[in-house]
Amino acid sequence: MYGSQGELPRFREAPAFRNGRECPKATWSALDRRSHNPSIIHISMTLDSTYLRGSVAGVFSVLQHATCPENIVFHFISTQRQRLELSRTITATFPYLNFEIYRFDTNLVKGKISYSIRQALDQPLNYARIYLADLLPLTVSRIIYFDSDLIVVDDVAKLWSINLRGRVLGAPEYCHANFTNYFTSKFWSNPVFSGTVKGRRPCYFNTGVMVIDLRKWREGRYTEKLEYWMRVQKKYRIYELGSLPPFLLVFAGDVEGVEHRWNQHGLGGDNLEGLCRNLHPGPVSLLHWSGKGKPWLRIDSKKPCPLDSLWAPYDLFRHKSLFSDS
């Protein structure tokens, strides 16, 4: 926590990013009941005091590399606690940003969360991605969901414009990963549970970067399908990780594959030690510090990993040694 009594970190003001000449003029308001405007890119992230520094760096990176930054709307999800202060912080850091903050009611998941391999994965806000279709206005029919520990180094419009080919969700898939490892023997030994993936070719995907058709999500009542597996987990303990396994059970095998360049994940190391990692081979559009090690914590502790130097230029945090409180 920063400062006394959970005081939020302070940030330098980001420069104003303006649209290129080729950008269509587009405005969006939460009160606007008109249909989907394809010129506007909608991105959702969670906001809390623990990951705020990562969220701010993520927003900054998106704006810096966007051709049409003024056509991007951020939809932040936060709990009631510190919601007003978080809104003030975002406004002060990004005065020109078009954003909304929605309140996530933690009671929605209180009785459904099971403890996992890492405490950070058990926070209620980690499950907010399951409820995006309920939290966001009905006029938002497509959303990019980003975790708070990543930076984008390419024009996000390229990710936004991918063809989902009628599917609900698009994400980079990793079919070489051993899918069976994500579930316990209780899952595989129960034919009712294991039968759910029969006839599918399930691949692992990371839920920190997703493109979601919210209209199809709402029609298919996918929030309820994910909640079902959370209830099963509470009773039978069929997996060890947080919010990821329900997504794998509901969507794996029916995900529109996105180029791997859009989620170079695992840069935070594993969930236990958070050791340094190298980039996967191939081009990079997004760097994701999933895992235990977060770049801002490693940088502050003077023990950065080599790749943390790629995150550092997007860090707008005001270090106390450099700035007075005036």
PDB file of C-alpha atoms in Angstrom, residues 46-286:
ATOM      1  CA  THR A  46      -9.963  -3.318 -13.369  1.00  0.00           C
ATOM      2  CA  LEU A  47      -8.756  -0.574 -11.021  1.00  0.00           C
ATOM      3  CA  ASP A  48      -7.579  -1.014  -7.452  1.00  0.00           C
ATOM      4  CA  SER A  49      -4.870   0.490  -5.244  1.00  0.00           C
ATOM      5  CA  THR A  50      -2.604  -2.592  -5.464  1.00  0.00           C
ATOM      6  CA  TYR A  51      -2.415  -2.721  -9.274  1.00  0.00           C
ATOM      7  CA  LEU A  52      -3.077   0.950 -10.060  1.00  0.00           C
ATOM      8  CA  ARG A  53       0.499   1.601 -11.120  1.00  0.00           C
ATOM      9  CA  GLY A  54       0.246  -1.246 -13.626  1.00  0.00           C
ATOM     10  CA  SER A  55      -3.150  -0.069 -14.906  1.00  0.00           C
ATOM     11  CA  VAL A  56      -1.851   3.470 -15.487  1.00  0.00           C
ATOM     12  CA  ALA A  57       1.161   2.142 -17.410  1.00  0.00           C
ATOM     13  CA  GLY A  58      -1.164  -0.038 -19.495  1.00  0.00           C
ATOM     14  CA  VAL A  59      -3.449   2.871 -20.407  1.00  0.00           C
ATOM     15  CA  PHE A  60      -0.444   5.075 -21.234  1.00  0.00           C
ATOM     16  CA  SER A  61       0.996   2.386 -23.535  1.00  0.00           C
ATOM     17  CA  VAL A  62      -2.311   1.931 -25.390  1.00  0.00           C
ATOM     18  CA  LEU A  63      -2.683   5.685 -26.011  1.00  0.00           C
ATOM     19  CA  GLN A  64       0.938   6.163 -27.048  1.00  0.00           C
ATOM     20  CA  HIS A  65       0.761   3.541 -29.808  1.00  0.00           C
ATOM     21  CA  ALA A  66      -2.783   4.193 -31.055  1.00  0.00           C
ATOM     22  CA  THR A  67      -3.400   5.888 -34.400  1.00  0.00           C
ATOM     23  CA  CYS A  68      -6.760   7.178 -33.117  1.00  0.00           C
ATOM     24  CA  PRO A  69      -6.311   7.558 -29.328  1.00  0.00           C
ATOM     25  CA  GLU A  70      -9.291   9.942 -29.002  1.00  0.00           C
ATOM     26  CA  ASN A  71     -11.548   7.159 -30.309  1.00  0.00           C
ATOM     27  CA  ILE A  72     -10.690   4.855 -27.393  1.00  0.00           C
ATOM     28  CA  VAL A  73     -13.011   4.554 -24.404  1.00  0.00           C
ATOM     29  CA  PHE A  74     -11.813   2.873 -21.219  1.00  0.00           C
ATOM     30  CA  HIS A  75     -14.303   1.051 -19.027  1.00  0.00           C
ATOM     31  CA  PHE A  76     -12.757   0.620 -15.583  1.00  0.00           C
ATOM     32  CA  ILE A  77     -14.176  -1.785 -13.013  1.00  0.00           C
ATOM     33  CA  SER A  78     -13.568  -1.131  -9.330  1.00  0.00           C
ATOM     34  CA  THR A  79     -15.073  -1.949  -5.972  1.00  0.00           C
ATOM     35  CA  GLN A  80     -16.923   0.713  -3.990  1.00  0.00           C
ATOM     36  CA  ARG A  81     -13.890   1.312  -1.788  1.00  0.00           C
ATOM     37  CA  GLN A  82     -11.742   4.186  -3.154  1.00  0.00           C
ATOM     38  CA  ARG A  83     -13.836   4.444  -6.325  1.00  0.00           C
ATOM     39  CA  LEU A  84     -13.986   8.237  -6.112  1.00  0.00           C
ATOM     40  CA  GLU A  85     -10.251   8.584  -5.410  1.00  0.00           C
ATOM     41  CA  LEU A  86      -9.439   6.223  -8.288  1.00  0.00           C
ATOM     42  CA  SER A  87     -11.581   8.328 -10.630  1.00  0.00           C
ATOM     43  CA  ARG A  88      -9.775  11.509  -9.487  1.00  0.00           C
ATOM     44  CA  THR A  89      -6.391   9.848 -10.021  1.00  0.00           C
ATOM     45  CA  ILE A  90      -7.240   8.743 -13.575  1.00  0.00           C
ATOM     46  CA  THR A  91      -8.621  12.215 -14.427  1.00  0.00           C
ATOM     47  CA  ALA A  92      -5.511  13.935 -13.059  1.00  0.00           C
ATOM     48  CA  THR A  93      -3.167  11.551 -14.897  1.00  0.00           C
ATOM     49  CA  PHE A  94      -5.101  11.450 -18.192  1.00  0.00           C
ATOM     50  CA  PRO A  95      -7.105  14.724 -18.405  1.00  0.00           C
ATOM     51  CA  TYR A  96      -8.232  13.988 -21.981  1.00  0.00           C
ATOM     52  CA  LEU A  97      -9.212  10.351 -21.476  1.00  0.00           C
ATOM     53  CA  ASN A  98     -12.757   9.210 -22.226  1.00  0.00           C
ATOM     54  CA  PHE A  99     -13.555   6.750 -19.446  1.00  0.00           C
ATOM     55  CA  GLU A 100     -16.227   5.363 -17.156  1.00  0.00           C
ATOM     56  CA  ILE A 101     -15.834   3.631 -13.790  1.00  0.00           C
ATOM     57  CA  TYR A 102     -18.343   0.944 -12.882  1.00  0.00           C
ATOM     58  CA  ARG A 103     -18.883  -0.455  -9.411  1.00  0.00           C
ATOM     59  CA  PHE A 104     -18.303  -4.179  -9.023  1.00  0.00           C
ATOM     60  CA  ASP A 105     -20.365  -5.634  -6.196  1.00  0.00           C
ATOM     61  CA  THR A 106     -18.029  -8.118  -4.502  1.00  0.00           C
ATOM     62  CA  ASN A 107     -21.051  -9.886  -3.000  1.00  0.00           C
ATOM     63  CA  LEU A 108     -21.603 -11.390  -6.459  1.00  0.00           C
ATOM     64  CA  VAL A 109     -18.598 -13.660  -5.939  1.00  0.00           C
ATOM     65  CA  LYS A 110     -18.120 -13.753  -2.151  1.00  0.00           C
ATOM     66  CA  GLY A 111     -19.592 -17.226  -1.694  1.00  0.00           C
ATOM     67  CA  LYS A 112     -18.176 -18.576  -4.941  1.00  0.00           C
ATOM     68  CA  ILE A 113     -14.420 -17.943  -4.607  1.00  0.00           C
ATOM     69  CA  SER A 114     -12.229 -20.872  -3.556  1.00  0.00           C
ATOM     70  CA  TYR A 115      -8.675 -20.303  -2.316  1.00  0.00           C
ATOM     71  CA  SER A 116      -6.063 -20.888  -5.014  1.00  0.00           C
ATOM     72  CA  ILE A 117      -2.332 -21.269  -5.532  1.00  0.00           C
ATOM     73  CA  ARG A 118      -1.720 -17.507  -5.072  1.00  0.00           C
ATOM     74  CA  GLN A 119      -3.593 -15.044  -2.851  1.00  0.00           C
ATOM     75  CA  ALA A 120      -3.687 -12.329  -5.533  1.00  0.00           C
ATOM     76  CA  LEU A 121      -5.763 -14.677  -7.707  1.00  0.00           C
ATOM     77  CA  ASP A 122      -8.450 -14.888  -5.002  1.00  0.00           C
ATOM     78  CA  GLN A 123      -9.328 -11.181  -4.927  1.00  0.00           C
ATOM     79  CA  PRO A 124     -12.984 -10.577  -5.911  1.00  0.00           C
ATOM     80  CA  LEU A 125     -11.939  -8.021  -8.574  1.00  0.00           C
ATOM     81  CA  ASN A 126     -10.049 -10.808 -10.357  1.00  0.00           C
ATOM     82  CA  TYR A 127     -13.471 -12.276 -11.172  1.00  0.00           C
ATOM     83  CA  ALA A 128     -14.964  -9.019 -12.535  1.00  0.00           C
ATOM     84  CA  ARG A 129     -14.138 -10.104 -16.116  1.00  0.00           C
ATOM     85  CA  ILE A 130     -16.928 -12.697 -15.764  1.00  0.00           C
ATOM     86  CA  TYR A 131     -19.486  -9.889 -15.267  1.00  0.00           C
ATOM     87  CA  LEU A 132     -18.492  -7.411 -18.012  1.00  0.00           C
ATOM     88  CA  ALA A 133     -21.700  -8.048 -19.972  1.00  0.00           C
ATOM     89  CA  ASP A 134     -23.760  -7.066 -16.899  1.00  0.00           C
ATOM     90  CA  LEU A 135     -21.616  -4.113 -15.808  1.00  0.00           C
ATOM     91  CA  LEU A 136     -21.203  -2.324 -19.159  1.00  0.00           C
ATOM     92  CA  PRO A 137     -24.009  -0.498 -21.024  1.00  0.00           C
ATOM     93  CA  LEU A 138     -25.959  -2.559 -23.565  1.00  0.00           C
ATOM     94  CA  THR A 139     -24.716  -0.202 -26.293  1.00  0.00           C
ATOM     95  CA  VAL A 140     -21.214  -1.654 -25.782  1.00  0.00           C
ATOM     96  CA  SER A 141     -21.455  -4.783 -27.913  1.00  0.00           C
ATOM     97  CA  ARG A 142     -17.739  -5.599 -28.158  1.00  0.00           C
ATOM     98  CA  ILE A 143     -14.951  -5.161 -25.612  1.00  0.00           C
ATOM     99  CA  ILE A 144     -11.234  -5.791 -25.265  1.00  0.00           C
ATOM    100  CA  TYR A 145     -10.398  -6.965 -21.754  1.00  0.00           C
ATOM    101  CA  PHE A 146      -6.868  -6.236 -20.499  1.00  0.00           C
ATOM    102  CA  ASP A 147      -5.202  -7.264 -17.254  1.00  0.00           C
ATOM    103  CA  SER A 148      -3.434  -4.542 -15.236  1.00  0.00           C
ATOM    104  CA  ASP A 149       0.088  -5.971 -15.629  1.00  0.00           C
ATOM    105  CA  LEU A 150       0.658  -5.470 -19.346  1.00  0.00           C
ATOM    106  CA  ILE A 151       1.762  -2.896 -21.898  1.00  0.00           C
ATOM    107  CA  VAL A 152       0.709  -2.571 -25.533  1.00  0.00           C
ATOM    108  CA  VAL A 153       3.443  -1.716 -28.057  1.00  0.00           C
ATOM    109  CA  ASP A 154       1.312  -1.715 -31.213  1.00  0.00           C
ATOM    110  CA  ASP A 155      -1.875  -0.023 -32.452  1.00  0.00           C
ATOM    111  CA  VAL A 156      -4.701  -1.593 -30.422  1.00  0.00           C
ATOM    112  CA  ALA A 157      -7.030  -1.039 -33.425  1.00  0.00           C
ATOM    113  CA  LYS A 158      -5.415  -4.125 -35.001  1.00  0.00           C
ATOM    114  CA  LEU A 159      -6.567  -6.270 -32.071  1.00  0.00           C
ATOM    115  CA  TRP A 160      -9.989  -4.588 -31.995  1.00  0.00           C
ATOM    116  CA  SER A 161     -10.663  -5.308 -35.665  1.00  0.00           C
ATOM    117  CA  ILE A 162     -10.058  -9.080 -35.581  1.00  0.00           C
ATOM    118  CA  ASN A 163     -12.826 -11.217 -37.051  1.00  0.00           C
ATOM    119  CA  LEU A 164     -14.343 -13.401 -34.309  1.00  0.00           C
ATOM    120  CA  ARG A 165     -16.076 -15.516 -36.994  1.00  0.00           C
ATOM    121  CA  GLY A 166     -19.266 -15.827 -34.996  1.00  0.00           C
ATOM    122  CA  ARG A 167     -17.508 -16.839 -31.787  1.00  0.00           C
ATOM    123  CA  VAL A 168     -18.054 -15.198 -28.409  1.00  0.00           C
ATOM    124  CA  LEU A 169     -14.395 -14.802 -27.504  1.00  0.00           C
ATOM    125  CA  GLY A 170     -11.034 -14.333 -29.197  1.00  0.00           C
ATOM    126  CA  ALA A 171      -7.635 -14.770 -27.529  1.00  0.00           C
ATOM    127  CA  PRO A 172      -4.181 -16.154 -28.307  1.00  0.00           C
ATOM    128  CA  GLU A 173      -4.349 -19.946 -27.802  1.00  0.00           C
ATOM    129  CA  TYR A 174      -1.532 -22.240 -26.681  1.00  0.00           C
ATOM    130  CA  CYS A 175      -2.378 -25.764 -27.803  1.00  0.00           C
ATOM    131  CA  HIS A 176       1.015 -27.221 -26.805  1.00  0.00           C
ATOM    132  CA  ALA A 177       0.244 -26.581 -23.103  1.00  0.00           C
ATOM    133  CA  ASN A 178      -0.949 -29.681 -21.244  1.00  0.00           C
ATOM    134  CA  PHE A 179      -4.645 -28.950 -20.695  1.00  0.00           C
ATOM    135  CA  THR A 180      -5.029 -31.784 -18.157  1.00  0.00           C
ATOM    136  CA  ASN A 181      -2.644 -30.018 -15.742  1.00  0.00           C
ATOM    137  CA  TYR A 182      -5.155 -27.227 -15.094  1.00  0.00           C
ATOM    138  CA  PHE A 183      -7.603 -29.580 -13.336  1.00  0.00           C
ATOM    139  CA  THR A 184      -7.357 -31.983 -10.408  1.00  0.00           C
ATOM    140  CA  SER A 185      -7.843 -35.758 -10.462  1.00  0.00           C
ATOM    141  CA  LYS A 186     -11.319 -35.145  -8.970  1.00  0.00           C
ATOM    142  CA  PHE A 187     -12.264 -33.457 -12.228  1.00  0.00           C
ATOM    143  CA  TRP A 188     -10.841 -36.084 -14.575  1.00  0.00           C
ATOM    144  CA  SER A 189     -12.157 -39.055 -12.566  1.00  0.00           C
ATOM    145  CA  ASN A 190     -15.732 -37.726 -12.636  1.00  0.00           C
ATOM    146  CA  PRO A 191     -17.294 -38.543 -16.046  1.00  0.00           C
ATOM    147  CA  VAL A 192     -19.904 -35.767 -15.626  1.00  0.00           C
ATOM    148  CA  PHE A 193     -17.152 -33.140 -15.266  1.00  0.00           C
ATOM    149  CA  SER A 194     -14.599 -34.524 -17.714  1.00  0.00           C
ATOM    150  CA  GLY A 195     -17.370 -35.202 -20.249  1.00  0.00           C
ATOM    151  CA  THR A 196     -17.801 -31.452 -20.736  1.00  0.00           C
ATOM    152  CA  VAL A 197     -14.574 -31.277 -22.782  1.00  0.00           C
ATOM    153  CA  LYS A 198     -15.243 -34.495 -24.745  1.00  0.00           C
ATOM    154  CA  GLY A 199     -15.495 -33.933 -28.463  1.00  0.00           C
ATOM    155  CA  ARG A 200     -13.736 -30.556 -28.146  1.00  0.00           C
ATOM    156  CA  ARG A 201     -10.103 -29.785 -28.855  1.00  0.00           C
ATOM    157  CA  PRO A 202      -9.491 -27.583 -25.807  1.00  0.00           C
ATOM    158  CA  CYS A 203      -6.438 -25.331 -25.785  1.00  0.00           C
ATOM    159  CA  TYR A 204      -5.097 -23.189 -22.955  1.00  0.00           C
ATOM    160  CA  PHE A 205      -5.634 -19.444 -23.336  1.00  0.00           C
ATOM    161  CA  ASN A 206      -4.758 -16.603 -20.977  1.00  0.00           C
ATOM    162  CA  THR A 207      -7.764 -14.514 -19.852  1.00  0.00           C
ATOM    163  CA  GLY A 208      -5.663 -11.347 -19.412  1.00  0.00           C
ATOM    164  CA  VAL A 209      -6.158 -10.447 -23.086  1.00  0.00           C
ATOM    165  CA  MET A 210      -9.563 -11.175 -24.615  1.00  0.00           C
ATOM    166  CA  VAL A 211     -11.761  -9.745 -27.354  1.00  0.00           C
ATOM    167  CA  ILE A 212     -15.393 -10.439 -26.423  1.00  0.00           C
ATOM    168  CA  ASP A 213     -18.642 -10.151 -28.364  1.00  0.00           C
ATOM    169  CA  LEU A 214     -20.838  -8.926 -25.496  1.00  0.00           C
ATOM    170  CA  ARG A 215     -24.031  -9.275 -27.509  1.00  0.00           C
ATOM    171  CA  LYS A 216     -23.412 -13.000 -28.064  1.00  0.00           C
ATOM    172  CA  TRP A 217     -22.240 -13.346 -24.438  1.00  0.00           C
ATOM    173  CA  ARG A 218     -25.513 -11.898 -23.176  1.00  0.00           C
ATOM    174  CA  GLU A 219     -27.602 -14.025 -25.554  1.00  0.00           C
ATOM    175  CA  GLY A 220     -25.776 -17.197 -24.513  1.00  0.00           C
ATOM    176  CA  ARG A 221     -25.889 -16.316 -20.782  1.00  0.00           C
ATOM    177  CA  TYR A 222     -22.200 -17.064 -20.420  1.00  0.00           C
ATOM    178  CA  THR A 223     -21.905 -15.425 -17.002  1.00  0.00           C
ATOM    179  CA  GLU A 224     -24.230 -18.122 -15.615  1.00  0.00           C
ATOM    180  CA  LYS A 225     -22.162 -20.870 -17.292  1.00  0.00           C
ATOM    181  CA  LEU A 226     -18.980 -19.568 -15.637  1.00  0.00           C
ATOM    182  CA  GLU A 227     -20.712 -19.221 -12.258  1.00  0.00           C
ATOM    183  CA  TYR A 228     -21.825 -22.872 -12.501  1.00  0.00           C
ATOM    184  CA  TRP A 229     -18.195 -24.036 -12.569  1.00  0.00           C
ATOM    185  CA  MET A 230     -17.322 -21.722  -9.672  1.00  0.00           C
ATOM    186  CA  ARG A 231     -20.018 -23.450  -7.610  1.00  0.00           C
ATOM    187  CA  VAL A 232     -18.740 -26.894  -8.651  1.00  0.00           C
ATOM    188  CA  GLN A 233     -15.223 -25.834  -7.618  1.00  0.00           C
ATOM    189  CA  LYS A 234     -16.455 -24.685  -4.212  1.00  0.00           C
ATOM    190  CA  LYS A 235     -17.944 -28.132  -3.591  1.00  0.00           C
ATOM    191  CA  TYR A 236     -15.487 -30.523  -5.279  1.00  0.00           C
ATOM    192  CA  ARG A 237     -12.186 -28.615  -5.727  1.00  0.00           C
ATOM    193  CA  ILE A 238     -11.611 -29.443  -9.385  1.00  0.00           C
ATOM    194  CA  TYR A 239      -8.779 -26.929 -10.029  1.00  0.00           C
ATOM    195  CA  GLU A 240      -6.031 -24.955  -8.222  1.00  0.00           C
ATOM    196  CA  LEU A 241      -6.015 -21.599 -10.062  1.00  0.00           C
ATOM    197  CA  GLY A 242      -8.355 -18.588  -9.693  1.00  0.00           C
ATOM    198  CA  SER A 243     -10.700 -17.288 -12.398  1.00  0.00           C
ATOM    199  CA  LEU A 244      -8.977 -18.984 -15.370  1.00  0.00           C
ATOM    200  CA  PRO A 245     -10.273 -22.614 -15.188  1.00  0.00           C
ATOM    201  CA  PRO A 246     -13.994 -21.726 -15.519  1.00  0.00           C
ATOM    202  CA  PHE A 247     -13.127 -19.855 -18.733  1.00  0.00           C
ATOM    203  CA  LEU A 248     -11.228 -22.898 -20.014  1.00  0.00           C
ATOM    204  CA  LEU A 249     -14.173 -25.198 -19.239  1.00  0.00           C
ATOM    205  CA  VAL A 250     -16.740 -22.940 -20.907  1.00  0.00           C
ATOM    206  CA  PHE A 251     -14.770 -21.662 -23.921  1.00  0.00           C
ATOM    207  CA  ALA A 252     -11.702 -23.849 -24.639  1.00  0.00           C
ATOM    208  CA  GLY A 253     -12.062 -25.442 -28.064  1.00  0.00           C
ATOM    209  CA  ASP A 254     -14.389 -22.644 -29.191  1.00  0.00           C
ATOM    210  CA  VAL A 255     -12.032 -19.647 -29.009  1.00  0.00           C
ATOM    211  CA  GLU A 256     -11.140 -17.601 -32.077  1.00  0.00           C
ATOM    212  CA  GLY A 257      -7.351 -17.788 -32.111  1.00  0.00           C
ATOM    213  CA  VAL A 258      -5.530 -14.453 -32.069  1.00  0.00           C
ATOM    214  CA  GLU A 259      -1.872 -14.064 -33.079  1.00  0.00           C
ATOM    215  CA  HIS A 260       0.495 -14.861 -30.197  1.00  0.00           C
ATOM    216  CA  ARG A 261       2.101 -11.436 -30.603  1.00  0.00           C
ATOM    217  CA  TRP A 262      -0.951 -10.046 -28.728  1.00  0.00           C
ATOM    218  CA  ASN A 263      -0.100 -11.813 -25.475  1.00  0.00           C
ATOM    219  CA  GLN A 264       3.557 -12.382 -24.731  1.00  0.00           C
ATOM    220  CA  HIS A 265       2.542 -13.653 -21.293  1.00  0.00           C
ATOM    221  CA  GLY A 266       4.348 -15.187 -18.342  1.00  0.00           C
ATOM    222  CA  LEU A 267       6.886 -12.367 -17.954  1.00  0.00           C
ATOM    223  CA  GLY A 268       6.141 -12.310 -14.213  1.00  0.00           C
ATOM    224  CA  GLY A 269       7.440 -15.874 -13.922  1.00  0.00           C
ATOM    225  CA  ASP A 270       5.454 -18.661 -12.291  1.00  0.00           C
ATOM    226  CA  ASN A 271       2.848 -18.304  -9.522  1.00  0.00           C
ATOM    227  CA  LEU A 272       5.240 -19.322  -6.740  1.00  0.00           C
ATOM    228  CA  GLU A 273       8.662 -17.747  -7.294  1.00  0.00           C
ATOM    229  CA  GLY A 274       8.167 -15.181 -10.074  1.00  0.00           C
ATOM    230  CA  LEU A 275      11.581 -15.759 -11.630  1.00  0.00           C
ATOM    231  CA  CYS A 276      12.801 -13.815 -14.681  1.00  0.00           C
ATOM    232  CA  ARG A 277      11.615 -15.018 -18.064  1.00  0.00           C
ATOM    233  CA  ASN A 278      12.623 -14.405 -21.668  1.00  0.00           C
ATOM    234  CA  LEU A 279      10.341 -13.416 -24.535  1.00  0.00           C
ATOM    235  CA  HIS A 280       8.805 -16.144 -26.644  1.00  0.00           C
ATOM    236  CA  PRO A 281      10.197 -16.134 -30.186  1.00  0.00           C
ATOM    237  CA  GLY A 282       8.322 -14.048 -32.753  1.00  0.00           C
ATOM    238  CA  PRO A 283       6.937 -10.506 -33.102  1.00  0.00           C
ATOM    239  CA  VAL A 284       5.555  -8.632 -30.082  1.00  0.00           C
ATOM    240  CA  SER A 285       2.495  -6.362 -29.851  1.00  0.00           C
ATOM    241  CA  LEU A 286       1.762  -6.806 -26.148  1.00  0.00           C
TER     242      LEU A 286
END
